[in-house]
C-alpha cells in the first residue's frame, strides 16, 4: 500500500544524536534477531563479567535496542563485543574521564573499543541509535565505522528542586534521558530560598523545617544515594549546589543565627537576609555542612553558588556595618561578599574539592583560587562572550550556561537558538579557549515541576547536547539538524520520555501516556 | 515539622486574607458572625467560582457517605449518566482515603453527614439526551444536616453540582473527610464554554482526548471543539469515504479515529455534560483531504501547466458538492450535536488565481478578480448542503466578513487577534450569535504567568447594545497543534485553560487576580492529584487545613 512508503526511509548513521565526530556507513545492513543477540567482553578487555557498569548497561540497552522483541527474524547471531582499557567499573565518572570510543559494525558483530567504561557507555548509546526496524518489525543495523569523543568534557543539566520539589522518579527519568543525549553532569540545584529538601545527617532541622513538607518533600540520604548510583551507571556525575550567601531563606528556618537579621532603623525587622558573614558560628556551620556534603557526593566538584546577593539587609544591620568598619571595607559590600566566598571556597578546598561559583563571584572579586571554575549564567551573547574573554584571560576555567536557560519558553522552534550557540566564538588565544570546560542547560524551577519538566526539557536540551558533544563545523546547519532531531525526538518518545514535538508531524509510536 | 506547618498555615492565611474582596464574604461575616479563620478558607479552592456561595464555619464529617437519588427526583436509578457520575465522584473524593485505610476520627463534636441527595426537579431530566447550547446547567447545593441536597432542573446542572460538592470536601488534620455547611446557587454566565484541540497537526491518542474531557469537566467546560482534520492529516475514519484517512492520515491504522473511537469520545463527553462539536474546515486547510479524494482540490498551475500541487477545495466542480453532500450527511449522523463547525478560515487565493478553469468560471459568474466572491459562492453552497442535514453551523469569522448569507442561528467564531472587540461589535450588530477565541490562543506560550492575561479578558468589553451583548454565547480556548502532542498537551493546557473557564462561568465581577491565584493554585493541585496521582505541594498545604 501507499502508506508503507512514508515510514520507509533510509536509516543511516546521521540518525545518531549527538552527531559522532567521525563516521562512515554503508547501505549494507544486517538483520538482528533479539533471540540471537549478545553483548560480550572482548578477550583483551580490562573489564570482564561482573563489571557493574557494563552489565547493567547491557540489560538496559537490550530493551532499548529491541523495544518489542516479539518479532525475531534471521537466524545469524550478532554480538556486540566490548573492549575497554581500564576496568574502572566500580568508580565514578570524573572530570578527566575519557568518553572516547570506537565502534565498528560488520556482519555478525560490532566491536566497541573504549579507554574507559564511560566511553563504552557512550558507544552503547550510539549503537542503540543505529538499530532500526523496518515495517515488518525486523531489526537492522547498517555497516558502520565510528570514532567518537566529546568536544567538551562538561555537558550538564541543572535541575532546581527547591522552587518545586521533584520526586526522585522524575530525577531518575531525567538521568535516563540525559544519557540518551550523552549529557554527563547532573547539576543538582538542590536547595534555594523557597525550600530545603536535602535531609542533612548533621543538621536534620534544615529540611524538617525548611522543606515544603518534612516527610513527603525531602530527599533522604538513601534518595540521594539512589540518584548518585543511578547516575553513575549512566556515566553521569552528580554535582550538588549549596548556594550561599544569597538564596538561603529556607536555610534560616532550621538553623538559627545563620541568616543576617535585617533592621528597620535601630530594631530588627523580623526578616532575614543572606547568610550572616560576620559570625564565626556561620563558618563552623558551613564547615560541618560541607564536610557532610563532600562525603555524601563523591564528585570532586561542589557548586557554591554565590550569585545575586542582595546587600540591602547587610546594609541595614549595625553589626554587619561595624564589621565592615573593622575590616576596612568602607561601604563596599562586594568586599564583604568576597570575604565570605573566600572563606567558603577555602572550606571546600580543605575538603579536596574543586569549587564552582556563579560568575558574580568573579565579577566582584577577581582574586579567587585558580582552580575554581566560573559559571557564566547571565547576559546577551555579546556580554557573555566578553565575560568568557575576561575570565579565560585571567586563567580561570569556565562553564557556560547563559545561552541555555531553557526554563525560558517561547512560541515556536526556540531549540534553534540553543543549537546555534558558538561557545568558543569569543576573542582569546587558543590557550584561553581550552579553559572553557563545557556548558550547561539550566531548568530553573519557578514554573516547572513533575507535571511539565520532561516535555519542557526534551528535546530542547538535546539541541545543546549536540553543540557540546559534536564538531561545530559538521553541525553548523540548523536545517540539517532539524530532521535528525525530529527523528531523535521520536526515539525518546519510543523510550517513554515525554519529549515534545519540534513542529508538525508524527512519530510511528506516539506517546501513549496521558 | 510543627514550625513548617505553622508557616504554611500562615502563608495560606495571608494569601486568604488578600483574597477577601467578595461581597458574599462580607455578607457571610455579618449574617453568620463567622471569624475569618483559617478553617473557613477551604473554599479558596472553588473553581470556577460559583455565582452565589455561603460557607459557614461549621464542619461535618463525611462518614459512611453516599450519593443517592432524592425520592422526588425525576431521574431514578435507571439514569446511568447520574449513577456513573456518583461513582466517579465518590471514587474521586474517597478513593485515595480508602487506599490509606479507614481513619475515622474518634473525636466527638462535629456532626456527621452521611448523604448527598441528588434531586432532578424538572419532569424531563434529559438523562438520556445530549447537552446543547440551550441546556439548563444551573444547580443549587445545600450542605446541611440531616443530608446535603443537590437540586438541579436537569442532569447537566447536577453534574456541575457534583463537581462543586467534591471541591468542597477536604481532609481535617486527622485525615477524615470533611465538608463545611454550605449553600450554593450556581449557573454559568455563558452557555458555550469550549476547548479546541487539534488532532491533525499532531495525532492525539484517544486516551489523551478522554483525559482532557475529564479535566474539562473539573473546570465546567461544556464544549469540546474537535478540530479533527486539517492540511497535515486526516485522522477521521469516514465510513462513506474510508480512503480519506487511509491516504490522508499519518498512518492508516495507528493514527486514525475509528467510528468506535468517535462514539467513545462523544459518550464520554455526554456523561460529563460536554458537547462534541466537530470541525471539518473547508475550502482551505484541506491538503490532507486531497490525498484520498481525487479532484476535490484545485490543481494549481505554473504558467499554462498544472504544477502538481493543489490548493483549496475546487469550488467550480459539481463533484465537489456531491462529495460534500455525502460527507456531511455522514457527519450529521455520527455527531449528535446540533452544530457542526465548518471552518472557512484562511483561504489562500493564489492557487485559484493560477487555474485557468477557475478564471473562466470567475468570468462566467461576473466575479472579476474578487476571489472573496468565489469563496462566498463555495461557502454558500456548503451551508445550503449542511442545512439540509438539519444541523446548525459554526464558522470562523472570515465567512461573516466576506458577506456570505448566513442562517440566523449561525455562530460566528471570532479568532483574529487585534480588532477582536470591533469584530464582536460587527457580528452582533448584524444579529449573529458569536463566540470569542481571539484572546485565548493557548498554543502561544510565553514565560511566566500568562494565565493572568487570559483571566483578565472581558468578553463583553466591546461597543454594543445590551441586545448585542446577549448574542455573545461564550468562548473557546484554542490549543492548536503545531507544537503540541500527547507528550505536552496536558501541562500546556492546564491550568492555563482554567483561567478561561472561570471567565466564562463566573459572574462578571469575579476579577480579583490575587484571589484567583490562591484558588487556582489549589485547583491545579486537585487536577494534578486527579490526573497524575503525583504528590504536589499545594495538596499538602490543603490537606493540613
Coordinates of N, CA and C in Angstrom, one line a residue, chain B residues 116-261:
Chain B
X116 N -25.6 12.7 50.3 CA -25.9 13.8 49.3 C -27.0 13.3 48.5
X117 N -28.1 14.0 48.6 CA -29.3 13.6 47.7 C -29.3 14.4 46.5
X118 N -29.4 13.8 45.4 CA -29.5 14.5 44.1 C -30.9 14.5 43.6
X119 N -31.4 15.7 43.3 CA -32.8 15.9 43.0 C -32.9 16.6 41.7
X120 N -33.3 15.9 40.7 CA -33.6 16.5 39.4 C -35.1 17.0 39.4
X121 N -35.2 18.3 39.3 CA -36.5 18.9 39.6 C -37.5 18.9 38.4
X122 N -36.9 19.0 37.2 CA -37.8 19.1 36.1 C -38.3 17.8 35.7
X123 N -39.5 17.7 35.1 CA -40.1 16.4 34.8 C -39.2 15.6 33.8
X124 N -38.6 16.3 32.9 CA -37.7 15.7 31.9 C -36.2 15.9 32.4
X125 N -35.6 14.9 32.9 CA -34.2 15.1 33.4 C -33.2 15.3 32.3
X126 N -33.5 14.9 31.1 CA -32.6 14.9 30.0 C -31.5 13.9 30.2
X127 N -31.8 12.9 31.0 CA -30.7 11.9 31.3 C -30.2 11.2 30.1
X128 N -31.0 10.9 29.2 CA -30.6 10.1 28.0 C -30.3 11.0 26.8
X129 N -30.4 12.3 27.0 CA -30.2 13.2 25.9 C -28.7 13.7 25.8
X130 N -28.6 14.6 24.9 CA -27.2 15.2 24.7 C -27.3 16.7 25.2
X131 N -26.3 17.2 25.8 CA -26.3 18.6 26.2 C -26.3 19.4 24.9
X132 N -26.9 20.6 25.1 CA -26.9 21.5 23.9 C -26.7 22.9 24.4
X133 N -26.6 23.9 23.5 CA -26.3 25.2 23.8 C -27.4 25.9 24.7
X134 N -28.6 25.3 24.7 CA -29.7 25.8 25.5 C -29.9 25.0 26.8
X135 N -29.1 24.0 27.0 CA -29.2 23.2 28.2 C -29.2 24.0 29.5
X136 N -30.1 23.7 30.4 CA -30.1 24.3 31.7 C -29.0 23.7 32.6
X137 N -28.0 24.5 32.9 CA -26.8 23.9 33.7 C -26.8 24.4 35.1
X138 N -27.9 25.0 35.5 CA -27.9 25.5 36.9 C -28.1 24.4 37.9
X139 N -27.8 24.8 39.2 CA -28.0 23.9 40.3 C -27.9 24.6 41.6
X140 N -28.5 24.0 42.6 CA -28.4 24.6 43.9 C -27.9 23.5 44.9
X141 N -27.0 23.9 45.7 CA -26.4 22.9 46.6 C -26.5 23.4 48.0
X142 N -27.1 22.5 48.8 CA -27.2 22.9 50.2 C -26.5 21.7 51.0
X143 N -25.5 22.1 51.7 CA -24.8 21.1 52.6 C -25.2 21.4 54.0
X144 N -26.0 20.6 54.6 CA -26.5 20.8 55.9 C -27.0 19.5 56.4
X145 N -27.4 19.4 57.7 CA -28.0 18.2 58.3 C -29.5 18.2 58.0
X146 N -30.2 17.2 57.9 CA -29.6 15.8 58.1 C -28.9 15.3 56.8
X147 N -29.1 15.9 55.7 CA -28.3 15.4 54.5 C -28.2 16.6 53.5
X148 N -27.2 16.5 52.7 CA -26.9 17.5 51.7 C -27.8 17.3 50.5
X149 N -28.3 18.4 49.9 CA -29.2 18.2 48.8 C -28.6 19.0 47.6
X150 N -28.6 18.3 46.5 CA -28.2 19.0 45.2 C -29.4 19.0 44.3
X151 N -29.9 20.2 44.1 CA -31.1 20.3 43.2 C -30.7 20.9 41.9
X152 N -31.2 20.3 40.8 CA -31.0 20.8 39.5 C -32.1 20.5 38.6
X153 N -32.5 21.4 37.7 CA -33.6 21.1 36.8 C -33.3 19.9 35.9
X154 N -32.0 19.9 35.5 CA -31.6 18.8 34.5 C -30.4 18.1 35.0
X155 N -30.0 17.0 34.4 CA -28.8 16.3 34.8 C -27.6 17.1 34.7
X156 N -27.6 18.0 33.7 CA -26.4 18.8 33.4 C -26.0 19.7 34.6
X157 N -27.0 20.3 35.2 CA -26.7 21.1 36.4 C -26.2 20.2 37.5
X158 N -26.8 19.0 37.6 CA -26.4 18.1 38.7 C -24.9 17.7 38.5
X159 N -24.5 17.5 37.3 CA -23.1 17.1 37.1 C -22.1 18.2 37.6
X160 N -22.5 19.5 37.3 CA -21.7 20.6 37.8 C -21.8 20.7 39.3
X161 N -22.9 20.4 39.8 CA -23.1 20.5 41.3 C -22.3 19.4 42.0
X162 N -22.2 18.2 41.4 CA -21.3 17.2 42.0 C -19.9 17.6 42.0
X163 N -19.4 18.2 40.9 CA -18.1 18.7 40.8 C -17.8 19.8 42.0
X164 N -18.8 20.7 42.1 CA -18.6 21.7 43.1 C -18.6 21.0 44.5
X165 N -19.5 20.1 44.7 CA -19.5 19.4 46.0 C -18.1 18.8 46.3
X166 N -17.6 18.1 45.3 CA -16.3 17.5 45.5 C -15.2 18.5 45.8
X167 N -15.3 19.7 45.3 CA -14.3 20.7 45.6 C -14.4 21.2 47.0
X168 N -15.6 21.0 47.6 CA -15.8 21.5 49.0 C -15.2 20.5 50.0
X169 N -15.0 19.3 49.6 CA -14.5 18.3 50.6 C -13.1 18.4 50.8
X170 N -12.7 18.4 52.1 CA -11.3 18.5 52.5 C -11.0 17.5 53.6
X171 N -9.7 17.3 53.9 CA -9.4 16.4 55.0 C -9.1 17.2 56.2
X172 N -9.6 16.8 57.3 CA -9.2 17.5 58.5 C -7.8 17.0 59.0
X173 N -7.4 17.6 60.1 CA -6.0 17.3 60.5 C -5.8 15.8 60.8
X174 N -6.9 15.1 61.0 CA -6.7 13.6 61.3 C -6.9 12.8 60.0
X175 N -7.1 13.5 58.9 CA -7.3 12.7 57.7 C -8.7 12.4 57.4
X176 N -9.6 12.8 58.2 CA -11.0 12.5 58.0 C -11.6 13.5 56.9
X177 N -12.4 12.9 56.0 CA -13.0 13.8 55.0 C -14.1 14.6 55.7
X178 N -14.1 15.9 55.4 CA -15.0 16.8 56.0 C -15.5 17.8 54.9
X179 N -16.6 18.4 55.3 CA -17.2 19.5 54.5 C -17.9 20.5 55.4
X180 N -17.8 21.7 55.0 CA -18.5 22.7 55.8 C -19.9 23.0 55.3
X181 N -20.7 23.4 56.3 CA -22.1 23.8 55.9 C -22.0 24.9 54.9
X182 N -22.7 24.6 53.8 CA -22.6 25.5 52.6 C -23.9 25.6 51.9
X183 N -24.1 26.8 51.3 CA -25.2 27.0 50.4 C -24.7 27.6 49.1
X184 N -25.0 27.0 48.0 CA -24.5 27.5 46.7 C -25.7 27.5 45.8
X185 N -25.7 28.6 45.0 CA -26.7 28.7 43.9 C -25.9 29.1 42.7
X186 N -25.9 28.3 41.7 CA -24.9 28.5 40.6 C -25.5 28.2 39.2
X187 N -24.9 29.0 38.3 CA -25.3 28.8 36.9 C -24.2 29.5 36.1
X188 N -24.0 29.1 34.8 CA -23.0 29.7 34.0 C -23.3 31.1 33.5
X189 N -22.3 31.9 33.4 CA -22.5 33.2 32.8 C -22.7 33.0 31.2
X190 N -21.9 32.1 30.6 CA -22.1 31.9 29.2 C -22.4 30.4 28.9
X191 N -23.2 30.2 27.9 CA -23.6 28.9 27.6 C -22.6 28.0 26.8
X192 N -21.7 28.7 26.1 CA -20.8 28.0 25.3 C -19.4 28.2 25.9
X193 N -18.8 27.1 26.5 CA -17.5 27.3 27.2 C -16.7 26.1 26.6
X194 N -15.8 26.4 25.7 CA -15.2 25.4 24.9 C -13.7 25.3 25.0
X195 N -13.2 24.1 24.6 CA -11.8 23.9 24.4 C -11.6 23.3 23.0
X196 N -10.7 23.9 22.2 CA -10.4 23.4 20.9 C -9.1 22.6 20.9
X197 N -9.2 21.3 20.5 CA -8.0 20.5 20.3 C -7.9 20.2 18.9
X198 N -6.6 20.1 18.4 CA -6.3 20.0 17.0 C -5.6 18.6 16.8
X199 N -6.3 17.7 16.2 CA -5.8 16.3 16.1 C -5.3 16.1 14.7
X200 N -5.0 17.2 14.0 CA -4.5 17.0 12.6 C -3.0 17.3 12.6
X201 N -2.6 18.4 13.2 CA -1.1 18.7 13.1 C -0.3 17.7 13.9
X202 N -0.9 17.2 15.0 CA -0.3 16.0 15.6 C -1.5 15.2 16.0
X203 N -1.4 13.9 15.8 CA -2.4 13.0 16.2 C -2.4 12.9 17.7
X204 N -3.6 12.9 18.3 CA -3.8 12.8 19.7 C -4.4 11.5 20.0
X205 N -3.7 10.6 20.7 CA -4.3 9.3 21.1 C -5.6 9.5 21.9
X206 N -6.5 8.5 21.7 CA -7.8 8.6 22.3 C -7.7 8.9 23.8
X207 N -6.8 8.2 24.5 CA -6.6 8.4 25.9 C -6.4 9.9 26.3
X208 N -5.7 10.6 25.5 CA -5.4 12.0 25.7 C -6.6 12.8 25.6
X209 N -7.4 12.5 24.6 CA -8.7 13.3 24.4 C -9.6 13.0 25.6
X210 N -9.7 11.8 26.0 CA -10.6 11.4 27.1 C -10.2 12.1 28.4
X211 N -8.9 12.0 28.7 CA -8.3 12.6 29.9 C -8.6 14.1 29.9
X212 N -8.5 14.7 28.7 CA -8.8 16.1 28.6 C -10.3 16.4 28.9
X213 N -11.2 15.6 28.4 CA -12.6 15.8 28.7 C -12.8 15.7 30.2
X214 N -12.2 14.8 30.8 CA -12.3 14.7 32.3 C -11.9 16.0 33.0
X215 N -10.7 16.5 32.6 CA -10.3 17.8 33.2 C -11.2 18.9 32.8
X216 N -11.7 18.9 31.6 CA -12.7 19.9 31.2 C -13.9 20.0 32.2
X217 N -14.3 18.7 32.5 CA -15.5 18.7 33.5 C -15.1 19.3 34.8
X218 N -13.9 19.1 35.2 CA -13.5 19.7 36.5 C -13.5 21.2 36.5
X219 N -13.5 21.7 35.2 CA -13.4 23.2 35.1 C -14.8 23.7 34.5
X220 N -15.8 22.8 34.5 CA -17.1 23.2 34.0 C -17.1 23.7 32.5
X221 N -16.1 23.2 31.8 CA -16.2 23.5 30.3 C -17.3 22.5 29.8
X222 N -18.0 23.0 28.7 CA -19.0 22.1 28.2 C -19.0 21.9 26.7
X223 N -18.0 22.4 26.0 CA -17.9 22.1 24.6 C -16.5 21.6 24.2
X224 N -16.4 20.5 23.6 CA -15.1 20.0 23.0 C -15.2 20.3 21.5
X225 N -14.5 21.3 21.1 CA -14.4 21.7 19.7 C -13.3 20.8 19.1
X226 N -13.7 19.8 18.3 CA -12.7 18.9 17.8 C -12.3 19.3 16.4
X227 N -11.2 20.0 16.4 CA -10.6 20.3 15.1 C -9.9 19.1 14.6
X228 N -10.7 18.2 13.9 CA -10.3 16.8 13.8 C -9.4 16.6 12.6
X229 N -9.6 17.4 11.5 CA -8.8 17.3 10.3 C -8.2 18.7 9.9
X230 N -7.2 18.7 9.1 CA -6.6 19.9 8.6 C -5.7 19.5 7.5
X231 N -4.9 20.5 7.0 CA -3.9 20.2 6.0 C -3.0 19.0 6.2
X232 N -2.5 18.9 7.5 CA -1.5 18.0 7.8 C -1.9 16.5 7.8
X233 N -3.1 16.2 8.3 CA -3.5 14.8 8.3 C -5.0 14.8 8.5
X234 N -5.5 13.6 8.1 CA -7.0 13.4 8.1 C -7.2 12.1 8.9
X235 N -7.2 12.2 10.2 CA -7.4 11.0 11.0 C -8.8 10.5 11.2
X236 N -9.8 11.3 10.7 CA -11.2 10.8 10.9 C -11.5 9.7 9.9
X237 N -11.8 8.5 10.4 CA -12.1 7.4 9.5 C -13.6 7.5 9.1
X238 N -13.8 7.9 7.9 CA -15.1 8.1 7.3 C -15.7 6.8 6.8
X239 N -16.9 6.4 7.2 CA -17.5 5.2 6.6 C -17.8 5.3 5.2
X240 N -18.2 6.6 4.8 CA -18.5 6.8 3.4 C -17.3 6.9 2.5
X241 N -16.3 7.5 3.0 CA -15.1 7.8 2.2 C -13.8 7.3 3.0
X242 N -13.7 6.0 3.2 CA -12.6 5.5 4.0 C -11.2 5.8 3.5
X243 N -11.2 6.1 2.2 CA -9.8 6.4 1.6 C -9.3 7.8 2.1
X244 N -10.2 8.6 2.7 CA -9.7 9.9 3.2 C -8.7 9.7 4.3
X245 N -9.0 8.8 5.2 CA -8.0 8.6 6.3 C -6.9 7.5 5.8
X246 N -7.4 6.6 5.0 CA -6.5 5.6 4.5 C -5.2 6.3 3.9
X247 N -5.5 7.4 3.1 CA -4.4 8.1 2.4 C -4.0 9.3 3.2
X248 N -4.9 9.9 3.9 CA -4.6 11.2 4.4 C -4.2 11.3 5.9
X249 N -4.3 10.1 6.6 CA -3.8 10.1 8.0 C -2.3 9.9 8.0
X250 N -1.7 10.2 9.1 CA -0.3 10.0 9.3 C 0.0 8.5 9.1
X251 N -0.9 7.7 9.6 CA -0.8 6.3 9.4 C -2.3 5.7 9.4
X252 N -2.6 4.8 8.5 CA -4.0 4.4 8.3 C -4.6 3.6 9.4
X253 N -3.7 3.1 10.3 CA -4.3 2.3 11.4 C -4.0 2.8 12.7
X254 N -2.7 3.3 12.9 CA -2.4 3.7 14.3 C -2.7 5.2 14.5
X255 N -2.9 6.0 13.4 CA -3.1 7.4 13.6 C -4.5 7.8 13.1
X256 N -5.5 7.0 13.4 CA -6.9 7.4 12.9 C -7.9 7.3 14.1
X257 N -9.0 7.9 13.9 CA -10.1 7.7 14.9 C -11.2 6.9 14.2
X258 N -11.4 5.7 14.6 CA -12.4 4.9 14.1 C -13.8 5.3 14.5
X259 N -14.9 4.8 13.9 CA -16.2 5.2 14.3 C -16.4 4.9 15.8
X260 N -15.8 3.8 16.3 CA -15.9 3.4 17.7 C -15.2 4.4 18.6
X261 N -14.1 4.9 18.1 CA -13.3 5.9 18.9 C -14.2 7.2 19.0

